[in-house]
Amino acid sequence: MRFKTLPLVAASSLISIAALTLPAAVAQRIADNVPEGIRQASDLGRVTSTQEINITVQLQLQNKAAFDKAVDALYDHASPTFHHWLTAEDLKKYAPAKEQSDAVRKELESHNLEILSADGFSIRARGTAANVESAFNTQLHEFQRNGKIFRANVVSARLSGAAGDYVAGVAGLESHQARPQLSRIETSQPPPTIALSKVEASGGLASIITDKILSTPASFVFTTPGASLPVGVYYGNVYGANPNLIPDYTPAQLQAHYGLPTAYKAGFDGTGQTIVLLEAYGYPTIEADANAFCQLTGLPPLTSSNFSIVYPQGPPVSPEAAALLTWDVEIALDVQWAHSIAPGAKILVVAAAGQDNESLLDAMSYIITNNLGNSINDSWEVDQDLFSGPLEEQAFDQVLETAAAKGISFQFSSGDGGDGGLGTPVGAPGVPSNSPHATAVGGTSILNNINGSGYETLGWGSSFVTLNNQGVLDPPSPMLAYFGGSGGGESLYFPKPSWQASLPGTGRQVPDVSALADPYTGVPIVLTAGGVQGVQVGWGGTSLASPIFTALWAIANQYAGHSLGQAALTIAALKPGELVDVLPLSSVTNVAGTIYDSTGATFYSPSSLFAGQVYGATGFTSAVLNAGNTDFAISFGLDTSLTVTTGWDNVTGYGTPNVNTFLNAAAK
């Protein structure tokens, strides 16, 4: 059985995270804006001078301190302006002075940069790399890390002349490709796409998936062909109830898990709300695939009255781009599962023309300027906090603060790689989920209770140990020390906001909240691939968690009767019990066993099987997973240096919603 390996940073290449401290002020961070993480990447040299680059310059606001104070007051229950969201007219008084905007424009133009657009708060321009380097007095190099190519400035960048004082942030000097936070179960090949007609003819989803993730514990005896020893004798939980069915959840099952039937019965299903899904590229069969999924699962269809797509920068150059870069899967997952949770809401897909950070930032501004919705899903990240530079992070945050001021909540996936191989939570969170004006959504696993009824929620983090591969392994061998899990950690760039004052550390902590993400307790989608419309199973990642929570937040807005604004602040203020606190969970029948060989008998406890992978976890659940001729022990709840604890933690945030308590609490 082969599983997808997530990129990890070699321990030998790590700089001392402990030596990195949060700079004292934004001004200093902007002045020294070379990304810290380039020291861990391979420098491929200076970019080609004729390479065309788009940049977006975020302008310094007038009286930024007053703007910050005004935004904070919008989320303060004791303030007379609580939830009195700023209008476009209100925002104008914080807009940069025209002479400042004009100075920046003229400076850019003087370096032969073409102005593409300007909205009073930012200026978007295009030019060659040589033009951009000249304008910002810097050098741009390409770097490679873990197989990914990105661009960054190697000299602190500052716009020439007095105009440099009017710049708050820049997107485009650095170029990171936004990555969908997708994860999927895999065998020697990913599970095959099953033609939709075949699934329908065989009885629907029940013919290919089961919500029995774990089944009754069993004994296993593994021998070695042609030899009497070694012999492995194991006992423990079993993954999957039927070898012909993939453990997955249907919309109805997840609706029940999050307490939604009661809300639906009372009329709270997202009606009157618009869920905006920010994607890259788009793909031709979005609506047809979603409606096939709706028919298969009993959801209401998508029509012109509740579904639309816009391309703020025009259609992508290549119609095949989405399929080549997995954005078709991402879009299908977002549309189908946001609709599954909030079937009464309108779905609007906003498709950027590309997946670079600057394109997506521009699309974010488009959503905010045009007031397209109040609950925005972003199932992607551009890189970890450590590897993004101050100019890029500040550009994202200024746009997101404007959204928060207007009562718009942007949700971002917290990532699928735990601490990203850093071995520490510091510097690990993804960008832009680390912004104090974004809501970061982490991941969980949902397991059926094999000792009773109902389901149990764990923090998402999985490892695998090979027990038998056409012969018992002596000793058991870690197949993947870490398959994947909820991203999180502490930002090096953003200081801890006041609403996280009770949390550890000095930087913004991620995530805020969590929902289902584990592909081994995942979901199906319908996708047209190679001209064939079919069902794909075993999808997950925080790319699933984010649209689930975004849809729940849309329902919360409907319940409140008005926009609740940025979700993270409301979540942080909830009392114990108003979210479901995700706790460490150890099964009493975790996998354990004894190997008999020529030296005698060696016992492997549940913890020793996953030695080196338990980290600081105080509890986890494991099961035996069979894949043809190979048997593994799979763990649930082991997530690198990130750990699940009582209250807030860097795997699941403050917990996961159940609308029976969440809606009323959020609307207060």
XYZ file of C-alpha atoms in Angstrom:
668
model
C 0.000 0.000 0.000
C 1.386 3.410 -0.943
C 0.476 6.611 0.777
C 1.088 10.141 -0.356
C 4.148 11.570 1.337
C 3.879 15.104 2.607
C 6.982 17.274 2.219
C 9.075 17.558 5.362
C 12.046 19.810 6.023
C 15.199 17.932 6.920
C 16.149 18.495 10.553
C 19.701 19.312 9.556
C 18.510 22.260 7.463
C 16.531 23.954 10.192
C 17.617 27.241 11.623
C 17.122 27.756 15.332
C 13.466 28.633 15.716
C 14.091 29.519 19.337
C 16.452 32.256 18.151
C 13.698 33.895 16.116
C 11.734 36.466 18.061
C 8.858 38.684 17.094
C 10.148 42.122 16.036
C 8.924 45.000 18.133
C 6.974 46.938 15.525
C 5.497 46.675 12.080
C 7.764 49.475 10.863
C 10.839 47.427 11.710
C 9.379 44.302 10.107
C 8.704 46.205 6.908
C 12.151 47.836 6.907
C 13.891 44.453 7.061
C 11.644 42.462 4.781
C 13.780 39.645 3.356
C 11.864 36.403 4.052
C 13.551 34.522 6.889
C 12.863 31.137 5.331
C 15.033 31.616 2.235
C 17.937 30.451 4.404
C 16.366 27.004 4.321
C 15.867 26.947 0.549
C 18.189 26.440 -2.416
C 18.932 29.688 -4.232
C 18.460 29.066 -7.973
C 19.717 32.504 -8.888
C 18.330 35.795 -10.021
C 15.073 35.777 -11.962
C 15.192 36.462 -15.689
C 15.120 40.225 -16.143
C 12.418 40.052 -18.819
C 10.038 37.886 -16.768
C 6.654 39.627 -16.487
C 5.433 40.211 -12.936
C 2.178 41.521 -11.486
C 2.369 43.354 -8.178
C -0.213 44.848 -5.850
C 0.951 47.677 -3.610
C -1.125 48.189 -0.473
C -1.006 51.845 0.546
C -0.574 53.088 4.096
C -3.925 54.029 5.583
C -4.505 57.457 7.023
C -4.438 57.221 10.798
C -3.910 53.467 10.873
C -4.049 53.431 14.671
C -7.530 54.965 14.614
C -8.637 52.437 12.004
C -7.356 49.543 14.125
C -9.199 50.959 17.129
C -12.398 51.361 15.131
C -12.215 47.759 13.889
C -11.585 46.470 17.407
C -14.656 48.372 18.636
C -16.831 46.621 16.048
C -16.143 43.363 17.902
C -16.435 44.726 21.449
C -19.812 43.962 23.036
C -19.447 47.022 25.263
C -18.875 49.390 22.346
C -21.730 51.485 20.915
C -20.472 50.483 17.462
C -20.578 46.718 18.143
C -21.439 44.994 14.811
C -22.136 48.353 13.135
C -20.029 47.419 10.147
C -18.177 50.089 8.211
C -19.516 51.025 4.812
C -17.486 51.982 1.771
C -18.200 55.600 2.669
C -16.958 55.043 6.254
C -13.736 53.540 4.936
C -12.970 56.561 2.771
C -11.838 58.595 5.771
C -9.024 56.079 6.293
C -8.074 55.965 2.628
C -4.594 57.233 1.770
C -4.450 60.857 0.734
C -4.748 61.317 -3.015
C -1.345 62.943 -3.227
C 0.182 59.865 -1.576
C -1.585 57.491 -3.948
C -0.533 59.668 -6.873
C 3.078 59.665 -5.672
C 3.139 55.859 -5.552
C 1.538 55.624 -8.977
C 4.023 58.069 -10.490
C 6.970 56.264 -8.918
C 5.817 52.935 -10.319
C 5.244 54.459 -13.742
C 8.686 56.057 -13.678
C 10.143 52.568 -13.613
C 8.052 51.570 -16.645
C 5.447 49.653 -14.664
C 1.989 49.636 -16.276
C -0.845 50.526 -13.900
C -3.600 47.894 -14.161
C -6.008 49.218 -11.540
C -6.290 51.403 -8.464
C -9.055 51.551 -5.875
C -7.803 54.223 -3.496
C -6.327 51.672 -1.102
C -4.062 49.733 -3.453
C -2.445 49.933 -6.870
C -1.990 46.937 -9.139
C 0.770 47.126 -11.729
C 2.623 44.985 -14.251
C 6.149 45.038 -15.565
C 9.305 43.063 -16.078
C 11.378 41.730 -13.214
C 13.971 44.358 -14.070
C 11.324 47.106 -13.770
C 10.172 45.784 -10.385
C 13.715 45.399 -9.043
C 14.504 48.951 -10.103
C 11.358 50.373 -8.530
C 11.870 48.594 -5.205
C 15.672 48.746 -5.041
C 15.974 45.012 -4.578
C 16.953 41.779 -6.267
C 14.540 38.925 -6.925
C 15.768 35.333 -6.883
C 14.087 31.992 -7.394
C 14.348 29.388 -4.672
C 13.525 25.727 -4.353
C 12.344 23.976 -1.216
C 10.879 20.492 -1.039
C 10.385 20.468 -4.788
C 8.527 23.781 -4.873
C 9.813 26.825 -6.736
C 9.116 30.268 -5.338
C 10.375 33.809 -5.829
C 11.571 36.167 -3.105
C 13.540 39.347 -2.608
C 17.078 38.849 -1.258
C 17.585 42.547 -0.445
C 15.099 44.503 1.649
C 12.657 46.083 -0.769
C 11.545 49.693 -0.618
C 9.833 51.743 -3.275
C 12.120 54.530 -4.445
C 11.772 58.087 -3.256
C 9.299 59.569 -0.809
C 6.642 57.193 -2.181
C 8.272 54.410 -0.186
C 6.830 55.936 2.991
C 3.315 55.389 1.645
C 3.602 51.626 1.111
C 2.122 49.252 3.703
C 2.663 45.948 1.927
C 3.360 44.414 -1.449
C 2.160 41.195 -3.036
C 4.048 39.917 -6.049
C 7.654 40.610 -5.131
C 7.454 37.190 -3.606
C 5.645 34.612 -5.660
C 4.223 31.605 -3.861
C 1.788 29.268 -5.544
C -1.358 28.789 -3.487
C -1.845 25.086 -2.801
C -5.175 23.386 -2.189
C -5.063 21.719 1.218
C -6.254 18.372 -0.130
C -5.502 14.934 1.218
C -6.722 11.557 -0.007
C -6.416 7.921 0.941
C -4.195 5.959 -1.432
C -3.265 2.354 -2.106
C -0.711 1.377 -4.763
C -2.809 3.785 -6.815
C -5.490 6.178 -5.592
C -8.893 4.506 -5.337
C -10.379 4.389 -8.829
C -13.050 6.772 -10.001
C -16.293 4.809 -10.209
C -18.603 5.777 -13.038
C -21.645 7.587 -11.680
C -24.018 5.317 -13.604
C -22.451 2.254 -11.978
C -22.825 3.717 -8.479
C -26.459 4.614 -9.145
C -27.207 1.177 -10.594
C -25.629 -0.627 -7.647
C -27.637 1.174 -4.991
C -25.996 4.573 -4.563
C -23.281 5.609 -2.124
C -24.186 2.807 0.297
C -22.736 0.387 -2.232
C -19.257 1.898 -2.043
C -18.846 3.639 1.348
C -19.556 3.009 5.035
C -19.575 5.235 8.101
C -18.205 2.350 10.197
C -14.645 3.627 10.317
C -13.651 1.126 12.995
C -15.026 -2.344 13.595
C -14.818 -4.878 16.424
C -11.263 -5.650 17.612
C -9.798 -8.843 16.201
C -6.706 -11.040 16.422
C -4.190 -11.297 13.586
C -1.447 -13.877 13.108
C 1.198 -12.987 10.538
C 3.746 -15.555 9.418
C 6.738 -15.602 7.103
C 6.364 -17.753 3.963
C 8.778 -20.689 3.965
C 9.907 -20.142 7.552
C 8.546 -21.055 10.972
C 9.772 -17.787 12.479
C 9.220 -14.962 12.927
C 5.525 -14.926 13.783
C 3.588 -11.810 14.700
C 0.454 -12.019 16.840
C -1.530 -8.787 17.082
C -4.847 -7.731 18.573
C -6.720 -4.475 18.200
C -9.290 -2.324 16.469
C -9.908 -2.946 12.785
C -10.111 -0.152 10.220
C -13.213 -0.529 8.073
C -16.186 -2.800 8.535
C -16.141 -4.266 5.038
C -13.129 -4.714 2.738
C -15.308 -3.759 -0.242
C -16.387 -0.414 1.246
C -14.364 2.744 1.852
C -14.919 4.451 5.225
C -16.533 7.771 4.263
C -19.417 9.970 5.354
C -22.492 11.077 3.424
C -23.963 14.602 3.705
C -26.809 13.316 5.884
C -24.361 11.696 8.306
C -22.258 14.836 8.677
C -25.377 16.968 9.005
C -26.375 14.775 11.939
C -22.883 14.926 13.430
C -22.951 18.731 13.518
C -26.501 18.834 14.913
C -27.978 20.345 11.768
C -31.319 18.493 11.434
C -32.751 20.486 14.355
C -31.567 23.746 12.787
C -32.965 22.782 9.387
C -36.329 21.964 10.957
C -36.394 25.468 12.440
C -35.590 26.956 9.016
C -31.879 27.634 9.533
C -30.151 26.155 6.498
C -28.311 29.191 5.114
C -31.314 30.701 3.332
C -30.647 34.338 2.480
C -26.885 33.911 2.771
C -24.215 33.733 0.082
C -21.216 31.467 0.587
C -18.294 32.682 -1.506
C -15.711 30.091 -2.526
C -12.418 31.675 -3.622
C -10.709 29.317 -6.065
C -8.170 29.326 -8.876
C -8.948 28.717 -12.561
C -12.400 27.129 -12.354
C -13.291 24.081 -14.439
C -16.026 23.472 -17.036
C -18.232 20.905 -15.289
C -18.518 22.471 -11.819
C -22.303 22.763 -11.848
C -22.954 19.443 -13.621
C -20.764 17.573 -11.143
C -22.383 19.298 -8.181
C -25.874 18.445 -9.422
C -24.940 14.819 -9.984
C -23.713 14.820 -6.370
C -26.975 16.432 -5.263
C -29.034 13.792 -7.037
C -26.916 11.030 -5.527
C -27.231 12.417 -1.989
C -30.727 13.933 -1.972
C -29.582 17.568 -1.786
C -31.505 20.337 -3.559
C -30.090 21.079 -7.027
C -27.969 24.063 -7.930
C -29.601 26.414 -10.423
C -29.094 29.941 -11.714
C -30.962 31.175 -8.635
C -28.537 29.697 -6.090
C -25.271 29.138 -7.965
C -22.978 31.308 -10.078
C -19.332 31.742 -11.100
C -17.395 34.956 -11.666
C -13.903 35.477 -13.081
C -12.643 38.831 -11.725
C -9.455 38.709 -13.840
C -11.016 36.955 -16.814
C -11.024 33.214 -17.566
C -7.755 31.286 -17.132
C -5.417 31.104 -20.107
C -5.551 27.304 -20.096
C -8.881 25.519 -19.520
C -6.893 22.447 -18.449
C -5.013 24.288 -15.679
C -7.409 23.325 -12.886
C -7.249 19.600 -13.669
C -3.458 19.654 -13.984
C -3.039 21.351 -10.609
C -5.871 19.579 -8.650
C -7.983 22.728 -8.448
C -10.842 20.841 -10.109
C -10.921 18.484 -7.119
C -10.682 21.437 -4.756
C -13.563 23.267 -6.379
C -15.744 20.140 -6.475
C -15.034 19.468 -2.792
C -15.786 23.062 -1.793
C -18.993 23.406 -3.792
C -20.432 20.008 -2.944
C -19.665 20.075 0.772
C -20.487 23.731 1.451
C -23.848 22.955 -0.184
C -24.144 19.774 1.902
C -23.905 21.759 5.143
C -25.900 24.868 4.149
C -28.257 23.640 1.401
C -30.354 26.817 1.534
C -27.467 29.208 0.887
C -26.410 30.590 -2.459
C -23.009 29.407 -3.690
C -20.769 31.854 -5.544
C -17.464 30.642 -6.982
C -14.928 33.419 -7.500
C -12.211 31.995 -9.751
C -8.899 33.823 -9.969
C -7.070 33.516 -13.286
C -4.053 31.938 -11.572
C -2.928 30.466 -8.284
C -0.102 32.828 -7.350
C -0.422 34.841 -4.178
C -0.921 38.160 -5.978
C -3.792 36.855 -8.138
C -5.641 35.507 -5.125
C -5.061 38.681 -3.110
C -6.535 40.680 -5.984
C -9.564 38.350 -6.038
C -9.963 38.838 -2.279
C -10.128 42.597 -2.800
C -12.717 42.058 -5.538
C -14.927 40.082 -3.139
C -14.670 42.754 -0.446
C -15.151 45.765 -2.718
C -18.230 44.224 -4.322
C -19.733 42.901 -1.056
C -20.254 39.459 -2.602
C -20.930 37.669 0.686
C -20.159 37.592 4.395
C -18.763 34.063 4.734
C -15.801 33.396 2.429
C -14.049 30.056 2.027
C -10.356 29.782 1.130
C -9.171 26.161 1.070
C -5.561 27.060 0.324
C -2.378 28.511 1.715
C 0.613 30.096 -0.007
C 3.353 28.934 2.381
C 4.268 28.707 6.038
C 4.669 31.802 8.176
C 8.431 31.224 8.365
C 8.795 31.252 4.588
C 6.644 34.266 3.766
C 8.092 37.747 3.885
C 6.737 40.735 5.833
C 5.599 42.642 2.733
C 3.453 39.724 1.579
C 2.009 39.027 5.028
C 1.207 42.687 5.592
C -0.517 42.910 2.208
C -2.802 39.989 3.044
C -3.544 41.324 6.522
C -4.488 44.822 5.374
C -7.025 43.390 2.927
C -8.368 41.024 5.581
C -8.685 43.817 8.143
C -10.793 45.745 5.643
C -12.988 42.664 5.294
C -13.357 42.388 9.077
C -14.320 46.084 9.195
C -17.137 45.408 6.722
C -18.398 42.366 8.641
C -16.932 39.820 6.224
C -15.315 36.644 7.540
C -12.588 34.942 5.510
C -11.962 31.315 6.511
C -8.658 29.666 5.543
C -7.520 26.060 5.771
C -4.850 25.759 8.453
C -2.862 23.214 6.403
C -2.445 19.457 6.112
C 1.159 19.020 7.228
C 1.079 19.620 10.977
C 4.087 21.752 11.867
C 5.395 21.377 8.307
C 8.488 19.505 9.428
C 9.834 22.355 11.547
C 9.661 20.238 14.696
C 8.147 23.183 16.532
C 4.863 25.097 16.331
C 6.721 28.425 16.058
C 6.714 29.650 12.476
C 4.617 26.699 11.356
C 1.174 28.190 10.562
C 0.217 28.833 6.970
C -0.295 32.167 5.246
C -2.841 33.802 5.178
C -4.526 31.712 7.916
C -2.092 33.269 10.422
C -3.525 36.764 9.939
C -5.258 38.064 13.085
C -8.047 39.205 10.743
C -8.639 35.731 9.266
C -10.298 32.656 10.739
C -8.111 29.545 10.601
C -9.868 26.182 10.328
C -8.026 23.085 11.535
C -8.898 19.432 11.092
C -10.447 16.536 12.976
C -11.074 12.833 12.524
C -14.511 11.392 13.258
C -14.620 7.773 14.416
C -17.624 5.645 15.223
C -17.749 4.453 18.833
C -17.103 0.708 18.565
C -18.143 0.219 22.201
C -21.486 1.889 21.775
C -23.456 4.250 19.571
C -22.523 7.623 18.172
C -19.231 9.112 17.075
C -16.055 10.412 18.660
C -14.020 13.385 17.432
C -10.220 13.465 17.545
C -7.627 15.900 16.304
C -6.492 14.914 12.811
C -3.010 13.434 12.626
C -2.114 10.040 11.138
C 0.889 7.736 11.064
C 1.397 4.229 9.673
C 3.447 1.246 10.830
C 3.885 -1.813 8.607
C 3.128 -5.053 10.469
C 3.062 -7.530 7.603
C 4.150 -7.275 3.975
C 3.930 -10.811 2.515
C 5.723 -11.786 5.704
C 5.813 -10.445 9.243
C 8.079 -7.440 9.775
C 10.462 -7.964 12.671
C 10.494 -5.389 14.140
C 7.419 -3.522 12.871
C 8.526 -0.788 10.489
C 7.299 2.815 10.355
C 5.866 3.119 6.865
C 5.272 6.840 7.219
C 6.360 8.547 10.401
C 3.698 11.099 9.554
C 1.076 10.914 6.828
C -0.655 14.212 7.482
C -2.671 16.189 9.948
C -4.116 19.524 10.954
C -1.778 22.464 10.492
C -1.241 25.022 13.195
C 1.238 26.839 15.366
C 2.450 30.273 16.368
C 3.174 33.075 13.929
C 6.609 34.652 13.931
C 5.276 37.685 12.134
C 1.948 38.627 13.727
C 1.870 39.360 17.461
C -0.816 37.653 19.479
C -4.059 39.644 19.199
C -5.841 40.772 22.360
C -8.581 38.197 21.901
C -5.956 35.449 22.251
C -4.458 36.927 25.413
C -5.084 33.766 27.435
C -3.231 31.534 24.960
C 0.454 30.619 25.228
C 3.272 32.253 23.281
C 3.724 35.752 21.901
C 2.457 35.312 18.314
C -0.918 34.785 16.648
C -1.962 31.200 17.329
C -3.539 28.936 14.681
C -6.136 27.415 14.277
C -9.280 28.955 15.736
C -11.796 26.178 15.086
C -11.905 22.796 13.370
C -14.033 20.396 11.360
C -13.661 17.060 9.581
C -10.448 16.792 7.550
C -9.036 13.258 7.888
C -9.293 11.472 4.502
C -9.365 8.125 6.335
C -12.657 9.323 7.807
C -13.397 11.365 4.708
C -16.030 12.094 2.104
C -16.876 11.332 -1.543
C -17.233 13.805 -4.387
C -18.492 13.651 -7.962
C -15.943 14.795 -10.531
C -15.671 14.663 -14.292
C -12.172 13.508 -15.206
C -11.035 12.373 -18.633
C -14.519 13.027 -19.950
C -16.113 10.553 -17.512
C -18.304 11.701 -14.636
C -17.678 9.518 -11.624
C -17.543 9.199 -7.856
C -14.247 9.585 -6.032
C -13.964 8.485 -2.412
C -11.643 9.157 0.497
C -11.162 12.912 0.162
C -10.262 15.164 3.058
C -7.743 17.732 4.223
C -8.426 21.085 5.803
C -9.748 21.855 2.313
C -12.801 19.941 3.552
C -12.837 21.431 7.048
C -12.843 25.017 5.777
C -15.983 24.851 3.574
C -17.770 22.874 6.295
C -17.144 25.633 8.832
C -17.738 28.414 6.284
C -21.188 26.940 5.627
C -21.857 26.647 9.369
C -20.864 30.307 9.754
C -23.313 31.274 7.016
C -26.048 29.499 9.002
C -24.914 31.378 12.140
C -25.286 34.668 10.238
C -28.786 33.639 9.165
C -29.670 32.691 12.748
C -28.408 36.035 14.077
C -30.311 37.938 11.407
C -27.236 39.957 10.453
C -23.577 39.474 9.687
C -21.516 38.386 12.685
C -18.278 39.478 11.046
C -14.954 37.695 11.498
C -15.667 34.326 13.067
C -12.389 33.962 14.983
C -13.208 36.646 17.543
C -16.652 35.222 18.272
C -15.159 31.750 18.652
C -12.493 32.971 21.075
C -15.178 34.553 23.263
C -17.366 31.435 23.542
C -17.798 29.786 26.915
C -16.888 26.137 27.627
C -19.546 23.878 26.157
C -20.600 26.283 23.426
C -18.119 24.530 21.143
C -17.330 20.832 21.380
C -13.876 20.652 22.941
C -11.812 18.064 21.068
C -9.793 16.003 23.554
C -7.109 13.318 23.327
C -8.753 9.925 22.943
C -7.115 6.589 23.667
C -8.954 3.405 22.765
C -8.667 0.567 25.252
C -8.250 -1.760 22.261
C -5.454 0.004 20.435
C -3.246 -2.280 18.362
C -0.602 -4.206 20.294
C 1.215 -7.468 19.633
C 4.059 -9.882 20.191
C 6.658 -11.029 17.680
C 8.195 -14.463 18.202
C 11.595 -15.009 16.612
C 14.834 -16.889 17.286
C 15.693 -14.533 20.162
C 12.379 -15.065 21.950
C 9.234 -12.975 22.299
C 9.078 -9.185 22.048
C 5.950 -7.320 23.050
C 4.984 -4.103 21.270
C 2.591 -1.901 23.201
C 0.348 0.585 21.366
C 2.775 3.405 22.178
C 5.931 1.470 21.278
C 4.493 0.594 17.855
C 4.383 4.306 17.160
C 7.584 5.165 19.046
C 9.045 8.364 17.625
C 5.641 9.328 16.281
C 3.736 9.895 19.531
C 5.452 13.247 20.205
C 3.707 14.997 23.065
C 0.321 13.359 22.495
C -1.395 12.125 25.632
C -3.797 9.896 23.763
C -4.439 8.387 20.350
C -6.437 5.618 18.712
C -5.045 2.950 16.400
C -6.371 0.149 14.217
C -5.184 -2.569 11.848
C -5.656 -1.622 8.198
C -5.415 -4.316 5.527
C -4.429 -3.422 1.969
C -4.119 -6.605 -0.058
C -0.906 -8.345 0.944
C 0.075 -5.657 3.430
C -1.188 -4.916 6.918
C -0.577 -1.670 8.753
C -1.326 -0.098 12.083
C -2.893 3.314 11.447
C -3.052 5.948 14.164
C -5.594 8.714 14.699
C -4.602 11.734 16.802
C -0.817 11.982 16.327
C 0.078 15.348 14.797
C 3.826 16.117 14.815
C 4.807 18.588 17.540
C 1.232 19.886 17.568
C -0.904 18.351 20.298
C -4.532 18.189 21.374
C -5.254 19.462 24.881
C -8.201 20.623 26.962
C -9.416 24.018 25.770
C -7.632 25.705 22.883
C -4.915 23.707 21.143
C -2.855 24.067 17.977
C -4.534 21.112 16.243
C -8.243 21.866 16.667
C -8.363 25.437 17.970
C -11.138 26.002 20.499
C -13.020 22.967 19.209
C -15.599 21.990 16.630
C -19.185 23.287 16.326
C -22.441 21.561 17.102
C -25.191 23.945 16.081
C -27.451 22.947 18.977
C -25.213 25.053 21.234
C -23.154 27.023 18.728
C -25.803 29.087 16.921
C -27.315 30.725 19.973
C -23.906 31.358 21.545
C -22.446 32.892 18.368
C -25.441 35.181 17.894
C -25.223 36.780 21.355
